[in-house]
CSV table of C-alpha atoms in Angstrom, one decimal:
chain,number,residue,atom,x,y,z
A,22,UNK,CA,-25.0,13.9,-20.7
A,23,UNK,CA,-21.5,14.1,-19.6
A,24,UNK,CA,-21.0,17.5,-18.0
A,25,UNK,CA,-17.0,17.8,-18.6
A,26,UNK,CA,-15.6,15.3,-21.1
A,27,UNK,CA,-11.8,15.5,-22.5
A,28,UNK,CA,-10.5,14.0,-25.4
A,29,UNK,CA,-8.3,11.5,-25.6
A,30,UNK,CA,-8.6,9.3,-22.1
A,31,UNK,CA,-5.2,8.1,-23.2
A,32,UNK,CA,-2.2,9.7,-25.2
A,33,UNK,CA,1.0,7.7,-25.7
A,34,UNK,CA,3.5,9.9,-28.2
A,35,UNK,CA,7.3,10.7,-28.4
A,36,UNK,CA,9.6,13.3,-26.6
A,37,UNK,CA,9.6,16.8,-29.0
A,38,UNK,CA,6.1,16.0,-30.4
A,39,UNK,CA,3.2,18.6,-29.9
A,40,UNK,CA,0.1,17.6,-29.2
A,41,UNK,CA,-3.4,18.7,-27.9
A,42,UNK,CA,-6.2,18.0,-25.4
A,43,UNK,CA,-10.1,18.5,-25.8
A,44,UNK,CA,-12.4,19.7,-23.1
A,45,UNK,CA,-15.6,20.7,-23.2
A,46,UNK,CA,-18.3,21.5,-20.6
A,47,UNK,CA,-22.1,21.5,-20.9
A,48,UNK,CA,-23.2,23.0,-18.0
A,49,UNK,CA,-22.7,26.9,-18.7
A,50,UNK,CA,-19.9,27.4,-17.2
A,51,UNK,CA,-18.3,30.8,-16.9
A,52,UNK,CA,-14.7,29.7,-16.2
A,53,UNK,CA,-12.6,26.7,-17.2
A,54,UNK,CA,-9.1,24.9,-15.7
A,55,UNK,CA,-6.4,23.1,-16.7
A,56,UNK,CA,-4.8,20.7,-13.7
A,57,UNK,CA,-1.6,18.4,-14.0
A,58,UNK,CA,-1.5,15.3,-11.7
A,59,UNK,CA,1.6,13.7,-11.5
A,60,UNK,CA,2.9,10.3,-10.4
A,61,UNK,CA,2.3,11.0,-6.4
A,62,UNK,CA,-1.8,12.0,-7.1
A,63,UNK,CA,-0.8,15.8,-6.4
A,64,UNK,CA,-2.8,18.1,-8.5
A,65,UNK,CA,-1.8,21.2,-9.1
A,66,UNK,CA,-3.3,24.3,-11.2
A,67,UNK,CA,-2.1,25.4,-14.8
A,68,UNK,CA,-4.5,27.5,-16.0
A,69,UNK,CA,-8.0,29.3,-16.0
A,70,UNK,CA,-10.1,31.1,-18.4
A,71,UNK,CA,-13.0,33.3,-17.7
A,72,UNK,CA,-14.4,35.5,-20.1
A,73,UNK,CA,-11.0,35.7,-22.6
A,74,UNK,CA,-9.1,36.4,-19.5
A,75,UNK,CA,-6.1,34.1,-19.3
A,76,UNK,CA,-4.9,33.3,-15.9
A,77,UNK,CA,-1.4,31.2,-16.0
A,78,UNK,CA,0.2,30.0,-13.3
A,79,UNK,CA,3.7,31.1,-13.0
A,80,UNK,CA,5.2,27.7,-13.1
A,81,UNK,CA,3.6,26.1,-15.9
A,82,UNK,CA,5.9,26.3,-18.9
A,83,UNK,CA,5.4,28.1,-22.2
A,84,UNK,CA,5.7,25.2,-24.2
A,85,UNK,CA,1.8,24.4,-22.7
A,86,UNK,CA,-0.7,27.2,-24.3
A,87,UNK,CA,-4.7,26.9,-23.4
A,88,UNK,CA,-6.9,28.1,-26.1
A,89,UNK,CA,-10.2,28.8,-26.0
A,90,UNK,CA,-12.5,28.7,-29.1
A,91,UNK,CA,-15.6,29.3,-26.9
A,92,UNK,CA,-16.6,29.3,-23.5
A,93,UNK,CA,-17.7,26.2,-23.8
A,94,UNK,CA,-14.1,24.5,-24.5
A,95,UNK,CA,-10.6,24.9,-23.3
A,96,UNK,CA,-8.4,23.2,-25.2
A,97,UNK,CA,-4.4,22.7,-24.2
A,98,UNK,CA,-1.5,22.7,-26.6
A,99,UNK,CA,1.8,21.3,-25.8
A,100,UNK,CA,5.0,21.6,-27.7
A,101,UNK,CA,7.8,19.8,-27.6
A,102,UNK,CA,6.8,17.6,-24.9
A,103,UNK,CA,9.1,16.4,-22.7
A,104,UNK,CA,9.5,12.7,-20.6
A,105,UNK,CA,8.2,15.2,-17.0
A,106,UNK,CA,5.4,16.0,-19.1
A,107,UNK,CA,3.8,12.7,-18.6
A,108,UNK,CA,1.2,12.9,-16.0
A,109,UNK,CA,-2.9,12.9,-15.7
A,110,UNK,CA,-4.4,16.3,-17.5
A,111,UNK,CA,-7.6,17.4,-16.2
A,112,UNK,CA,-9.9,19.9,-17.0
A,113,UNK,CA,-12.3,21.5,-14.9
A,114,UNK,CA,-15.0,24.4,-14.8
A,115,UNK,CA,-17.0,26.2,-12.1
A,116,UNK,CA,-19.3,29.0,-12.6
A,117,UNK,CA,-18.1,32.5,-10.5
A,118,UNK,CA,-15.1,30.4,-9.5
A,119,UNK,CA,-17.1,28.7,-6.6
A,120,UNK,CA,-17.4,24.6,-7.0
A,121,UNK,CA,-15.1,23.1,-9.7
A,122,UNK,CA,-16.2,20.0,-11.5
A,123,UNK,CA,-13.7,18.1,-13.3
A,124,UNK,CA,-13.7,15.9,-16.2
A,125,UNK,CA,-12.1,12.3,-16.5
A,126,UNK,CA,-8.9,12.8,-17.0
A,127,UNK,CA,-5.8,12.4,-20.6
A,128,UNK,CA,-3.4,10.1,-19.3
A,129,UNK,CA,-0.6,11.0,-21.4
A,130,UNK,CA,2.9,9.5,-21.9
A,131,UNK,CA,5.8,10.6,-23.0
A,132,UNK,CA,8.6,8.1,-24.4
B,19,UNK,CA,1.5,31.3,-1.7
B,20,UNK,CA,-1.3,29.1,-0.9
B,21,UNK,CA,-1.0,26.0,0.8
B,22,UNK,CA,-2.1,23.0,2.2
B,23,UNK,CA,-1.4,20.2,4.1
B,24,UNK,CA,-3.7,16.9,4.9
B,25,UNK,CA,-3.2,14.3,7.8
B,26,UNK,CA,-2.4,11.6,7.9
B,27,UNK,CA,-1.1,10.9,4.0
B,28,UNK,CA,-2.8,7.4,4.0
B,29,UNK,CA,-5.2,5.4,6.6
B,30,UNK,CA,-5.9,1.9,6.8
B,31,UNK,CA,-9.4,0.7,8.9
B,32,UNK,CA,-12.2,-1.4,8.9
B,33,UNK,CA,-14.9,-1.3,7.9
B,34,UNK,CA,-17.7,-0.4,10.7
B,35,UNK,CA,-15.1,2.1,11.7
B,36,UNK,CA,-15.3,5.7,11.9
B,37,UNK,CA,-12.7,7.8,10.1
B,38,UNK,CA,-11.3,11.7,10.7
B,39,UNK,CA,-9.5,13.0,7.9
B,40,UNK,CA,-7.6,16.3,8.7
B,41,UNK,CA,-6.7,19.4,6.2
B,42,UNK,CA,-5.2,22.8,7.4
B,43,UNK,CA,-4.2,26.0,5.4
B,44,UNK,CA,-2.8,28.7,4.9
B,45,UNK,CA,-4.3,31.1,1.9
B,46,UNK,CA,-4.6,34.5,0.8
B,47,UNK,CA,-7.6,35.8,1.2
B,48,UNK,CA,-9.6,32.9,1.9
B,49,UNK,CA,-12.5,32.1,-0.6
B,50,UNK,CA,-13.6,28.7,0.2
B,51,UNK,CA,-12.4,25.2,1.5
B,52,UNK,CA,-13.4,22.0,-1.0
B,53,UNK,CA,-13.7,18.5,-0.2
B,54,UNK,CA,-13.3,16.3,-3.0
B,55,UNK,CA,-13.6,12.5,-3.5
B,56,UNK,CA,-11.0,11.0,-6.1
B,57,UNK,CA,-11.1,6.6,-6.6
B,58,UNK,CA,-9.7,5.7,-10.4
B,59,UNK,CA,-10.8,8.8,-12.3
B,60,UNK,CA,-11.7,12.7,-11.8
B,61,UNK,CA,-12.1,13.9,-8.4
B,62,UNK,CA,-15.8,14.6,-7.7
B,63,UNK,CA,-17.3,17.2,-5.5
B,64,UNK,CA,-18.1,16.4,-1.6
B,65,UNK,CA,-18.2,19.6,0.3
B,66,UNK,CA,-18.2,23.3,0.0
B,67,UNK,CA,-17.1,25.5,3.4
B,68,UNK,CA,-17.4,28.7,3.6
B,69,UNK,CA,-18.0,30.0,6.9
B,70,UNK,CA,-17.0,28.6,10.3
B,71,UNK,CA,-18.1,26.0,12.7
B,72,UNK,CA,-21.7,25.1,10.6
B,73,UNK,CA,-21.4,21.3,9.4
B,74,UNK,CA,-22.2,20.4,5.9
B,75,UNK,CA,-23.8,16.6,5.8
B,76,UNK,CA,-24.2,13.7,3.4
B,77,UNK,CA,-25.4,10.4,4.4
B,78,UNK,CA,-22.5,9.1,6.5
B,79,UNK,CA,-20.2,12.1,5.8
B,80,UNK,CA,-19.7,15.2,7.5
B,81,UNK,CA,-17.0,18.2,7.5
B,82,UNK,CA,-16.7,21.3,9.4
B,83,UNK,CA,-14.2,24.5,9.2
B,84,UNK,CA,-12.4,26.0,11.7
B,85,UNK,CA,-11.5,29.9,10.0
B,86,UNK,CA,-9.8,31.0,12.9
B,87,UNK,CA,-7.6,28.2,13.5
B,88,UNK,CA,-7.3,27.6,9.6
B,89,UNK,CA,-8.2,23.5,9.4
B,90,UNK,CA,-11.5,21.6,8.6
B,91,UNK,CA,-11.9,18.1,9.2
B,92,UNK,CA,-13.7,15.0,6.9
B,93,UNK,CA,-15.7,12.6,9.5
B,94,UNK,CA,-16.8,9.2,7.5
B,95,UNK,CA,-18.9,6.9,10.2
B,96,UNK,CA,-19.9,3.5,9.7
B,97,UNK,CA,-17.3,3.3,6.7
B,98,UNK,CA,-17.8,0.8,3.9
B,99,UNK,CA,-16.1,-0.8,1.7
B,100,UNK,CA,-17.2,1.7,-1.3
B,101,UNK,CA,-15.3,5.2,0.8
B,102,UNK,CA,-12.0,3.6,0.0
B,103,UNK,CA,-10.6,6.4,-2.1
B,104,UNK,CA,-8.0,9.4,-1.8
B,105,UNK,CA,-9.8,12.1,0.0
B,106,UNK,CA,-8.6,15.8,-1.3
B,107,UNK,CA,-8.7,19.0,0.3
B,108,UNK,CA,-8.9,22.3,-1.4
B,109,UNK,CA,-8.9,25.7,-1.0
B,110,UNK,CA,-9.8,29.1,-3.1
B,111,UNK,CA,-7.9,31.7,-2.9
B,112,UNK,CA,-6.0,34.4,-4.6
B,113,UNK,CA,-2.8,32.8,-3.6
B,114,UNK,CA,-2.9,30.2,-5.7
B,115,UNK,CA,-2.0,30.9,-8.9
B,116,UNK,CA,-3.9,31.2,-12.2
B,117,UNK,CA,-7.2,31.3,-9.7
B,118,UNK,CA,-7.6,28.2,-9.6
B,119,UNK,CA,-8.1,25.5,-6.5
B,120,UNK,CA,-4.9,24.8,-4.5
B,121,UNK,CA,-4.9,21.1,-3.8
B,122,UNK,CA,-3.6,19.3,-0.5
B,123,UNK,CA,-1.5,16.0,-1.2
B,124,UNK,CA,-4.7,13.9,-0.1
B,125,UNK,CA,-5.5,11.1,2.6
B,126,UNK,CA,-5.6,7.5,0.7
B,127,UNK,CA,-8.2,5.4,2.7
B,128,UNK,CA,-8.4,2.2,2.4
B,129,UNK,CA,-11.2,0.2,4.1
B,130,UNK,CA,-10.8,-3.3,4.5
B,131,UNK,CA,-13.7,-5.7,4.7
């Protein structure tokens, strides 16, 4: 019943590890999102995918690649993750970019 | 580039009170403003503005947009307990990077009984 649900809640790993986040949404989405909130509750945009295009924001490193195996997921990849890469990960999805709805969060930590 | 800005940062009332939470903007080509409730998990979806000076309603909360002065405003009356929260403001535009919603810095409220 969930309509966006991300895999793990939590994620506790070590400085140079790569690791990866679920999401999937149920509600036929056309386009999904990738957030970052850090310690201070800002959220801020990484990514969105609509229809195999790949929209990155300009700030977000290459060590963090979105991939899509179908519209119905958008999972995120990060390499060599860093101690500023610990944050809240959200995903989100809309359909025609109008109201996003966003999923519960992957608290991960970096030591 | 996008912004936004939301007044005051964090707000501290009572509960019975009534409560005005502020967001302007700046964004190219303006697609839509979003109000968004976030308390321990994932923000959830309040409001949707599009066009000016017509006020969307729920229950005890209202919010209206001002287009030509760029700003819309959150009204919570009769607060309670449950609305303390951090109150986000977003906007859509192609500003923003990657297309996605540019977030304000919220307004934490915190009702006390």
């Amino acid at each position: 019943d969930t309509a966006v649900s991300q895999t793990p809640k939590y994620l506790v790993t070590q400085m140079g590890n790569d690791k990866s986040i679920k999401c999937e949404q149920n509600l036929g989405h056309d386009t999904m999102y990738w957030y970052k909130q850090d310690s201070k509750k800002f959220l801020k945009i990484m990514f969105s995918y609509n229809n195999k295009e790949l929209i990155i924001n300009e700030t977000v490193p290459n060590r963090f690649s979105p991939k899509s195996p179908d519209k119905a997921h958008l999972n995120l990849h990060i390499n060599s993750l860093e101690l500023g890469d610990s944050a809240v990960y959200f995903c989100a999805s809309s359909h025609a970019g109008l109201v996003q709805f966003f999923g519960p969060g992957t608290r991960l930590t970096v030591l | 580039e996008d912004k936004v800005v939301q007044s005051p940062l964090s707000l501290v009332v009572h509960e019975g009170d009534t409560v005005t939470l502020n967001c302007s903007y700046e964004v190219t080509n303006f697609r839509s403003l979003l109000w968004y409730k976030q308390e321990k998990k994932a923000p959830t979806f309040l409001f949707m503005l599009t066009s000016s000076g017509i006020e969307k309603k729920s229950g005890r909360l209202s919010s209206i947009l001002d287009k030509k002065e760029l700003f819309s405003i959150l009204n919570i009356t009769a607060t309670q307990t449950g609305d303390s929260a951090i109150y986000l403001c977003a906007v859509v535009g192609t500003g923003g990077g990657a297309d996605g919603l540019t977030f304000g810095k919220g307004t934490h409220l915190i009702i006390q009984p």
